[in-house]
Amino acid sequence: MSAAELARLQFAATTGIHWLFVILTMGLVPLVAFMHTRAAYTRDPAKKAVRERMTRFWGQLYVINYAVGIVTGLVMEFQFGLSWSGLSKFAGNVFGAPLALETLIAFFAESTFLGMWIFGWGRLRRGVHVTLIWLVALTAYASAYWILIANGFMQHPVGYEVRGGVAYLTDFGALLTNEMSLTALGHIVLAALTTGGLFVAGVSCFHFLRGTKETELFRSSLRLGTWVAMLASFFVVVVGELQRPIIERTQPMKNAVLENSGVAEVQRRLVEQFGPGDYVPPQGWIHLSMNVMTLLGNTISTITFVAVFLLWKDRLVRWRPMAWLMVAVIPFAFLASVAGWVVREVGRQPWIVYGHLTVEDALSHVSRASLIVSCTVFITIFVGLAVTNWTLITRFAVRGPDATQLGVTEPLPEGLPEQPTGGADDKQPVPAF
Amino acid sequence: MSLEIAWLGLLGLMLAGYFVLGGYDYGAQMLHPFLRDGGDEQARAEKPEGGNAALDAIAPFFLGNEVWLVAFAGVMFGAFPHLEGTLLSGLYPLIVAILAGLVLGNAAVQLRRRARGARGRRVWDALIVFGGAVPALCWGLVVGLLLHGVPRRADGSFHIGFGEVFTPFVLVCGIATILLFAAHGAGFVAIRSGSEMASRARELGAKLLLGAGAAALVALLLTVFGSGASMTNRGASWVIAGALVVALGVAWWSFTGGHQVRAFVATCCATALPVLLVGAGHYPYLLISSAGHGLDIHDAVTDDATLKILSVFGVLVVPTILAYQAWSWWAFRGRTGLRHPSYF
Ligand code: HDD
Ligand code: HEM
Ligand code: HEM
């Protein structure tokens, strides 16, 4: 493999894996925040206890996933400088701003507040504690916004002018309202909610299939998850279709490949426009990915639509094949969304900044040997982390609410599940204010 | 004051903040096998599975500390994009090592308690130490390289290899930093834990500081004899280096005298000062090949229009960040103990 190919592999693999964590984080955090709010403001002590345990159970799965999401993000932040210094030379004036603002506005708040939320059980006042998780949710979405502003600029540059081979920012407003970014954001938010909803619904179904005692907790979770997944997966399809006309206007080649017609014609036009070169991205990948995404999208929509009706009188969990199906669809959303990114990112090849800078020209002067080492190191670590993450999530999801460690003041005795008390946090209310 | 200098100051603040806050995290990570409780009866009764004073001490702040590094990279990309591209790709092997260490260490700290048996936990425990030691050492090497100067080519790019890293000066900087971070971590554990643990941490801290001081002295001597740092602003550099020596001395003296808060304040200064040394010692250069040559602030900074926009946000956001970070320190102040949820 050439240096460029190695750098692309490294970038694609690390972002792709980062994305697999991020999408679940973004999907779960609003649900956890909602559960926490409901628990905090319930009067009836029995119900409150159940809802609190529900929050801690899903909260813990979210926090496990978040841990790995952050560490992969750390690597992402350095990738542009490491492998694509041509990108910062050409577009640094424009492209750097959203990334800087992302770290200052979103990540700082997200990490600080999440740390406080994790360790705030029984230490912070109820209102403050609930506000923290909402702030975490808000900042997670803010970070998605800023990263998509950066990504949207690469897909469809706006608000800049080129002087002497370098891009300068001329219209910040245009950059922030790039339609290529905003529709993608809409699609991504809905994709994340679909993922979160399916995850909650599927895990709940699994506990019913195993005959859980926690029926109230999981019934309530199942309802929430199914409704969220149904609504979000309906609209993810709608917004997905809305992206097509934008692609048609801004990226004729991607459009031709997706339509599977006129590729040769567009190639000829692009040669006229940008000089000789091969402007056709790998078509097979794009077709495959687009088909996977739409097929899975429609499948998820249909299944969750039916599932919502079956919620009535618990038919969904009493009819075992359907319950197993809900467990089986959990991975679908992850697959669909990775496929979606392949369409978006591979489809814009050979450009790194559409129409201005090709991937080859953006590569840093890094030796092949270094790239082979770093590629191997990162991919090994990331795959290892992904496997660890999903093993842990599965383990804690399967063990159920009794094994939750989040929010308990004393560590659970090794191997023994905690006594089903009403949540550790109402025992010692010592607010720090 | 021009906007450029303000943003350089902010970049320095982020890196210094990271050295101070991440520094004690790495220190505590490296020392955690030596600072377990279990010594005294009470601790064992409270935490049947053997609590871990060092990890409990850093836990509530851990996520908020690591993000200073992310912000440093973000600010560098936003305000000094031409520095980012050159610096990170030039230091490629070191940055990759730092990242690998960070990723494994961060994940290990957060997931350690999720491990099932003792064996799983031992693996995570080892990774926690690795993830503290590797970034600490490599940041020290980076500081050493930046002080000494890097081999810049005609087009401004550079590359480091074994030849650049394995010089006495750079290695000594690495050793001084790893020892200093460890001592700094010991100081933090001391102020956060019960008296028995605190005195153990203080003892450890004093010993580590002696080592750090000795390594720093060697670096200084190498510089005096011409094979160390080549500073653009000699006067300022001497003042800062002097302050560093004083900070190390005060820290050692406070550790041995049992003044742990003072000791921690001193190690905070000692971890932040190297950043100031790189920044002020070379100004207006951000990256030098030898004293008075290199990439200066005007080459590195982003376009004026972008900087103005960033500044509008910066004025609002930076005080807010400092405020809520301070709030989180306040909310989790005090010593660790039974009342603290120990999730990590
Ligand atoms: C749960 C995940 C999921 C599901 C079910 C779908 N998508 Fe999607 N899709 C994504 C998750 C996703 C994504 C990962 O979020 C992408 C990548 C970039 C983006 O903006 O969203 C994406 C990208 C993406 C793109 C490329 C945008 C570009 O190149 O700029 C198109 C055209 C569609 N989607 C269209 C659809 C259609 C027509 C779907 C329904 C049948 C659909 N998606 C279902
Ligand atoms: C998180 C979801 C993402 C995934 C799965 C993803 C996937 C990919 C893939 C598959 C490639 C390789 C394309 C090829 O070489 O054929 C790539 C390249 C790249 N992507 Fe993404 N991407 C994601 C998000 C982003 C974002 C948000 C940005 C920018 C802010 C970005 C910037 C880049 C860059 C700079 C490259 C390297 C140059 C190139 O090959 O075009 N990516 N990505
Ligand atoms: C579609 C693409 C992306 C989205 C929606 C996204 C969103 C997020 C979110 C929500 C988090 C919080 C951690 C988690 O959820 O697990 C996160 C972490 C992070 N992401 Fe991404 N990200 C994307 C791609 C990227 C890229 C391309 C970069 C590189 C600049 C990046 C840099 C980071 C960093 C540095 C963190 C860690 C932040 C911290 O320390 O708190 N992300 N990302």
Short mmCIF file of N, CA, C and O in Angstrom, two decimals, chain A residues 249-319:
data_model
loop_
_atom_site.label_atom_id
_atom_site.label_comp_id
_atom_site.label_asym_id
_atom_site.label_seq_id
_atom_site.Cartn_x
_atom_site.Cartn_y
_atom_site.Cartn_z
N ARG A 249 -27.12 18.79 -6.64
CA ARG A 249 -26.65 20.13 -6.95
C ARG A 249 -25.15 20.30 -6.73
O ARG A 249 -24.49 21.01 -7.47
N THR A 250 -24.63 19.68 -5.66
CA THR A 250 -23.26 20.01 -5.27
C THR A 250 -22.22 18.98 -5.69
O THR A 250 -21.07 19.33 -5.87
N GLN A 251 -22.59 17.73 -5.78
CA GLN A 251 -21.60 16.70 -6.08
C GLN A 251 -22.10 15.82 -7.23
O GLN A 251 -22.57 14.71 -7.01
N PRO A 252 -22.00 16.35 -8.44
CA PRO A 252 -22.59 15.64 -9.59
C PRO A 252 -22.06 14.21 -9.73
O PRO A 252 -22.83 13.32 -10.12
N MET A 253 -20.80 13.99 -9.40
CA MET A 253 -20.26 12.66 -9.60
C MET A 253 -20.88 11.66 -8.63
O MET A 253 -21.30 10.57 -9.02
N LYS A 254 -20.99 12.05 -7.34
CA LYS A 254 -21.61 11.15 -6.38
C LYS A 254 -23.04 10.84 -6.82
O LYS A 254 -23.50 9.70 -6.75
N ASN A 255 -23.71 11.88 -7.29
CA ASN A 255 -25.09 11.70 -7.73
C ASN A 255 -25.17 10.72 -8.91
O ASN A 255 -26.00 9.81 -8.90
N ALA A 256 -24.26 10.90 -9.87
CA ALA A 256 -24.28 10.00 -11.03
C ALA A 256 -24.05 8.56 -10.59
O ALA A 256 -24.70 7.63 -11.08
N VAL A 257 -23.13 8.37 -9.65
CA VAL A 257 -22.86 7.01 -9.19
C VAL A 257 -24.09 6.44 -8.49
O VAL A 257 -24.48 5.30 -8.71
N LEU A 258 -24.72 7.26 -7.65
CA LEU A 258 -25.90 6.77 -6.93
C LEU A 258 -27.05 6.45 -7.89
O LEU A 258 -27.77 5.48 -7.71
N GLU A 259 -27.20 7.30 -8.91
CA GLU A 259 -28.25 7.05 -9.91
C GLU A 259 -27.86 5.93 -10.86
O GLU A 259 -28.70 5.43 -11.61
N ASN A 260 -26.56 5.65 -10.87
CA ASN A 260 -26.01 4.66 -11.78
C ASN A 260 -26.23 5.03 -13.25
O ASN A 260 -26.51 4.17 -14.09
N SER A 261 -26.14 6.34 -13.55
CA SER A 261 -26.23 6.73 -14.95
C SER A 261 -25.47 8.03 -15.17
O SER A 261 -25.44 8.88 -14.29
N GLY A 262 -24.84 8.14 -16.32
CA GLY A 262 -24.16 9.38 -16.69
C GLY A 262 -22.80 9.58 -16.06
O GLY A 262 -22.29 10.70 -16.06
N VAL A 263 -22.18 8.50 -15.53
CA VAL A 263 -20.88 8.65 -14.90
C VAL A 263 -19.84 9.14 -15.91
O VAL A 263 -19.08 10.08 -15.63
N ALA A 264 -19.83 8.54 -17.10
CA ALA A 264 -18.84 8.91 -18.12
C ALA A 264 -19.02 10.37 -18.51
O ALA A 264 -18.04 11.12 -18.66
N GLU A 265 -20.24 10.80 -18.63
CA GLU A 265 -20.55 12.17 -19.01
C GLU A 265 -20.03 13.16 -17.95
O GLU A 265 -19.39 14.15 -18.27
N VAL A 266 -20.29 12.85 -16.68
CA VAL A 266 -19.83 13.74 -15.62
C VAL A 266 -18.30 13.75 -15.58
O VAL A 266 -17.69 14.80 -15.38
N GLN A 267 -17.69 12.60 -15.78
CA GLN A 267 -16.23 12.52 -15.80
C GLN A 267 -15.67 13.47 -16.87
O GLN A 267 -14.73 14.23 -16.62
N ARG A 268 -16.30 13.49 -18.03
CA ARG A 268 -15.83 14.35 -19.10
C ARG A 268 -15.95 15.83 -18.69
O ARG A 268 -15.04 16.62 -18.87
N ARG A 269 -17.10 16.16 -18.09
CA ARG A 269 -17.31 17.55 -17.66
C ARG A 269 -16.29 17.96 -16.61
O ARG A 269 -15.76 19.07 -16.63
N LEU A 270 -16.01 17.05 -15.66
CA LEU A 270 -15.07 17.39 -14.59
C LEU A 270 -13.66 17.57 -15.13
O LEU A 270 -12.90 18.41 -14.65
N VAL A 271 -13.31 16.76 -16.15
CA VAL A 271 -11.99 16.93 -16.75
C VAL A 271 -11.88 18.31 -17.38
O VAL A 271 -10.87 19.00 -17.24
N GLU A 272 -12.95 18.73 -18.04
CA GLU A 272 -12.95 20.08 -18.61
C GLU A 272 -12.76 21.14 -17.53
O GLU A 272 -12.03 22.11 -17.70
N GLN A 273 -13.42 20.90 -16.39
CA GLN A 273 -13.42 21.89 -15.34
C GLN A 273 -12.11 21.92 -14.56
O GLN A 273 -11.57 22.99 -14.27
N PHE A 274 -11.62 20.76 -14.16
CA PHE A 274 -10.47 20.71 -13.25
C PHE A 274 -9.19 20.16 -13.88
O PHE A 274 -8.20 19.97 -13.19
N GLY A 275 -9.19 19.88 -15.17
CA GLY A 275 -8.00 19.30 -15.78
C GLY A 275 -8.04 17.78 -15.74
O GLY A 275 -8.91 17.21 -15.09
N PRO A 276 -7.07 17.18 -16.41
CA PRO A 276 -7.11 15.72 -16.54
C PRO A 276 -7.01 15.04 -15.18
O PRO A 276 -6.40 15.56 -14.25
N GLY A 277 -7.65 13.87 -15.08
CA GLY A 277 -7.64 13.14 -13.82
C GLY A 277 -8.80 12.17 -13.77
O GLY A 277 -9.69 12.23 -14.61
N ASP A 278 -8.75 11.28 -12.80
CA ASP A 278 -9.83 10.32 -12.65
C ASP A 278 -10.75 10.78 -11.53
O ASP A 278 -10.35 10.83 -10.37
N TYR A 279 -11.96 11.17 -11.89
CA TYR A 279 -12.87 11.72 -10.89
C TYR A 279 -13.96 10.74 -10.48
O TYR A 279 -14.93 11.13 -9.86
N VAL A 280 -13.78 9.48 -10.86
CA VAL A 280 -14.82 8.49 -10.53
C VAL A 280 -14.43 7.77 -9.24
O VAL A 280 -13.38 7.14 -9.18
N PRO A 281 -15.23 7.91 -8.20
CA PRO A 281 -14.93 7.19 -6.96
C PRO A 281 -15.22 5.70 -7.13
O PRO A 281 -15.88 5.31 -8.08
N PRO A 282 -14.73 4.86 -6.20
CA PRO A 282 -14.98 3.42 -6.29
C PRO A 282 -16.49 3.13 -6.26
O PRO A 282 -17.11 3.25 -5.21
N GLN A 283 -17.03 2.76 -7.44
CA GLN A 283 -18.50 2.68 -7.53
C GLN A 283 -19.08 1.51 -6.74
O GLN A 283 -20.15 1.63 -6.16
N GLY A 284 -18.36 0.38 -6.76
CA GLY A 284 -18.89 -0.81 -6.10
C GLY A 284 -19.19 -0.55 -4.63
O GLY A 284 -20.27 -0.87 -4.12
N TRP A 285 -18.23 0.08 -3.94
CA TRP A 285 -18.41 0.39 -2.53
C TRP A 285 -19.65 1.24 -2.28
O TRP A 285 -20.39 1.02 -1.33
N ILE A 286 -19.83 2.21 -3.17
CA ILE A 286 -20.92 3.15 -2.93
C ILE A 286 -22.27 2.47 -3.14
O ILE A 286 -23.19 2.62 -2.33
N HIS A 287 -22.34 1.66 -4.22
CA HIS A 287 -23.61 0.95 -4.47
C HIS A 287 -23.94 0.04 -3.31
O HIS A 287 -25.05 0.06 -2.77
N LEU A 288 -22.95 -0.76 -2.92
CA LEU A 288 -23.18 -1.71 -1.84
C LEU A 288 -23.65 -0.99 -0.57
O LEU A 288 -24.65 -1.35 0.05
N SER A 289 -22.92 0.09 -0.23
CA SER A 289 -23.23 0.77 1.03
C SER A 289 -24.61 1.41 0.98
O SER A 289 -25.37 1.34 1.94
N MET A 290 -24.92 2.03 -0.15
CA MET A 290 -26.23 2.68 -0.25
C MET A 290 -27.34 1.65 -0.14
O MET A 290 -28.34 1.88 0.55
N ASN A 291 -27.13 0.50 -0.79
CA ASN A 291 -28.16 -0.53 -0.70
C ASN A 291 -28.32 -1.05 0.72
O ASN A 291 -29.44 -1.23 1.19
N VAL A 292 -27.19 -1.27 1.37
CA VAL A 292 -27.27 -1.74 2.77
C VAL A 292 -28.04 -0.73 3.61
O VAL A 292 -28.94 -1.09 4.38
N MET A 293 -27.70 0.54 3.44
CA MET A 293 -28.35 1.55 4.28
C MET A 293 -29.85 1.61 4.04
O MET A 293 -30.64 1.59 4.99
N THR A 294 -30.24 1.67 2.78
CA THR A 294 -31.69 1.81 2.53
C THR A 294 -32.44 0.54 2.91
O THR A 294 -33.53 0.60 3.49
N LEU A 295 -31.84 -0.59 2.63
CA LEU A 295 -32.51 -1.84 2.99
C LEU A 295 -32.71 -1.92 4.50
O LEU A 295 -33.81 -2.17 4.99
N LEU A 296 -31.64 -1.67 5.24
CA LEU A 296 -31.74 -1.75 6.69
C LEU A 296 -32.68 -0.67 7.23
O LEU A 296 -33.48 -0.92 8.14
N GLY A 297 -32.59 0.53 6.64
CA GLY A 297 -33.47 1.61 7.09
C GLY A 297 -34.93 1.23 6.96
O GLY A 297 -35.72 1.38 7.90
N ASN A 298 -35.29 0.69 5.81
CA ASN A 298 -36.68 0.31 5.62
C ASN A 298 -37.07 -0.85 6.52
O ASN A 298 -38.19 -0.89 7.05
N THR A 299 -36.16 -1.80 6.72
CA THR A 299 -36.46 -2.92 7.61
C THR A 299 -36.72 -2.43 9.03
O THR A 299 -37.72 -2.82 9.66
N ILE A 300 -35.83 -1.57 9.52
CA ILE A 300 -35.99 -1.07 10.89
C ILE A 300 -37.31 -0.33 11.03
O ILE A 300 -38.06 -0.55 11.98
N SER A 301 -37.60 0.53 10.07
CA SER A 301 -38.86 1.28 10.11
C SER A 301 -40.05 0.35 10.21
O SER A 301 -40.95 0.57 11.02
N THR A 302 -40.04 -0.66 9.36
CA THR A 302 -41.19 -1.55 9.32
C THR A 302 -41.33 -2.30 10.64
O THR A 302 -42.42 -2.36 11.23
N ILE A 303 -40.24 -2.87 11.11
CA ILE A 303 -40.31 -3.67 12.33
C ILE A 303 -40.76 -2.83 13.51
O ILE A 303 -41.63 -3.23 14.28
N THR A 304 -40.18 -1.63 13.66
CA THR A 304 -40.56 -0.83 14.83
C THR A 304 -42.01 -0.33 14.70
O THR A 304 -42.70 -0.19 15.69
N PHE A 305 -42.46 -0.11 13.47
CA PHE A 305 -43.84 0.31 13.27
C PHE A 305 -44.80 -0.76 13.78
O PHE A 305 -45.74 -0.50 14.52
N VAL A 306 -44.50 -2.01 13.42
CA VAL A 306 -45.33 -3.12 13.89
C VAL A 306 -45.20 -3.25 15.41
O VAL A 306 -46.19 -3.42 16.13
N ALA A 307 -43.97 -3.10 15.90
CA ALA A 307 -43.72 -3.30 17.33
C ALA A 307 -44.53 -2.33 18.19
O ALA A 307 -45.02 -2.69 19.26
N VAL A 308 -44.69 -1.11 17.71
CA VAL A 308 -45.43 -0.14 18.51
C VAL A 308 -46.86 -0.62 18.75
O VAL A 308 -47.38 -0.49 19.86
N PHE A 309 -47.47 -1.22 17.74
CA PHE A 309 -48.83 -1.74 17.94
C PHE A 309 -48.84 -2.89 18.93
O PHE A 309 -49.77 -3.05 19.71
N LEU A 310 -47.78 -3.70 18.86
CA LEU A 310 -47.74 -4.88 19.73
C LEU A 310 -47.42 -4.53 21.18
O LEU A 310 -47.49 -5.39 22.06
N LEU A 311 -47.07 -3.27 21.44
CA LEU A 311 -46.84 -2.88 22.83
C LEU A 311 -48.10 -3.05 23.65
O LEU A 311 -48.08 -3.28 24.85
N TRP A 312 -49.23 -2.89 22.95
CA TRP A 312 -50.52 -2.96 23.61
C TRP A 312 -50.68 -4.32 24.26
O TRP A 312 -50.47 -5.36 23.61
N LYS A 313 -50.96 -4.34 25.54
CA LYS A 313 -51.14 -5.58 26.31
C LYS A 313 -49.90 -6.48 26.26
O LYS A 313 -50.03 -7.71 26.31
N ASP A 314 -48.76 -5.88 26.12
CA ASP A 314 -47.51 -6.66 26.17
C ASP A 314 -47.41 -7.76 25.12
O ASP A 314 -46.68 -8.74 25.30
N ARG A 315 -48.13 -7.62 24.02
CA ARG A 315 -48.08 -8.68 23.00
C ARG A 315 -46.66 -8.85 22.48
O ARG A 315 -46.24 -9.95 22.16
N LEU A 316 -45.92 -7.72 22.43
CA LEU A 316 -44.57 -7.74 21.87
C LEU A 316 -43.68 -8.74 22.59
O LEU A 316 -42.90 -9.47 21.97
N VAL A 317 -43.78 -8.79 23.91
CA VAL A 317 -42.89 -9.69 24.64
C VAL A 317 -43.52 -11.06 24.85
O VAL A 317 -42.82 -12.02 25.16
N ARG A 318 -44.83 -11.15 24.68
CA ARG A 318 -45.41 -12.47 24.88
C ARG A 318 -45.25 -13.32 23.63
O ARG A 318 -45.22 -14.54 23.69
N TRP A 319 -45.16 -12.65 22.51
CA TRP A 319 -44.97 -13.39 21.26
C TRP A 319 -43.46 -13.49 21.04
O TRP A 319 -42.80 -12.58 20.55
#
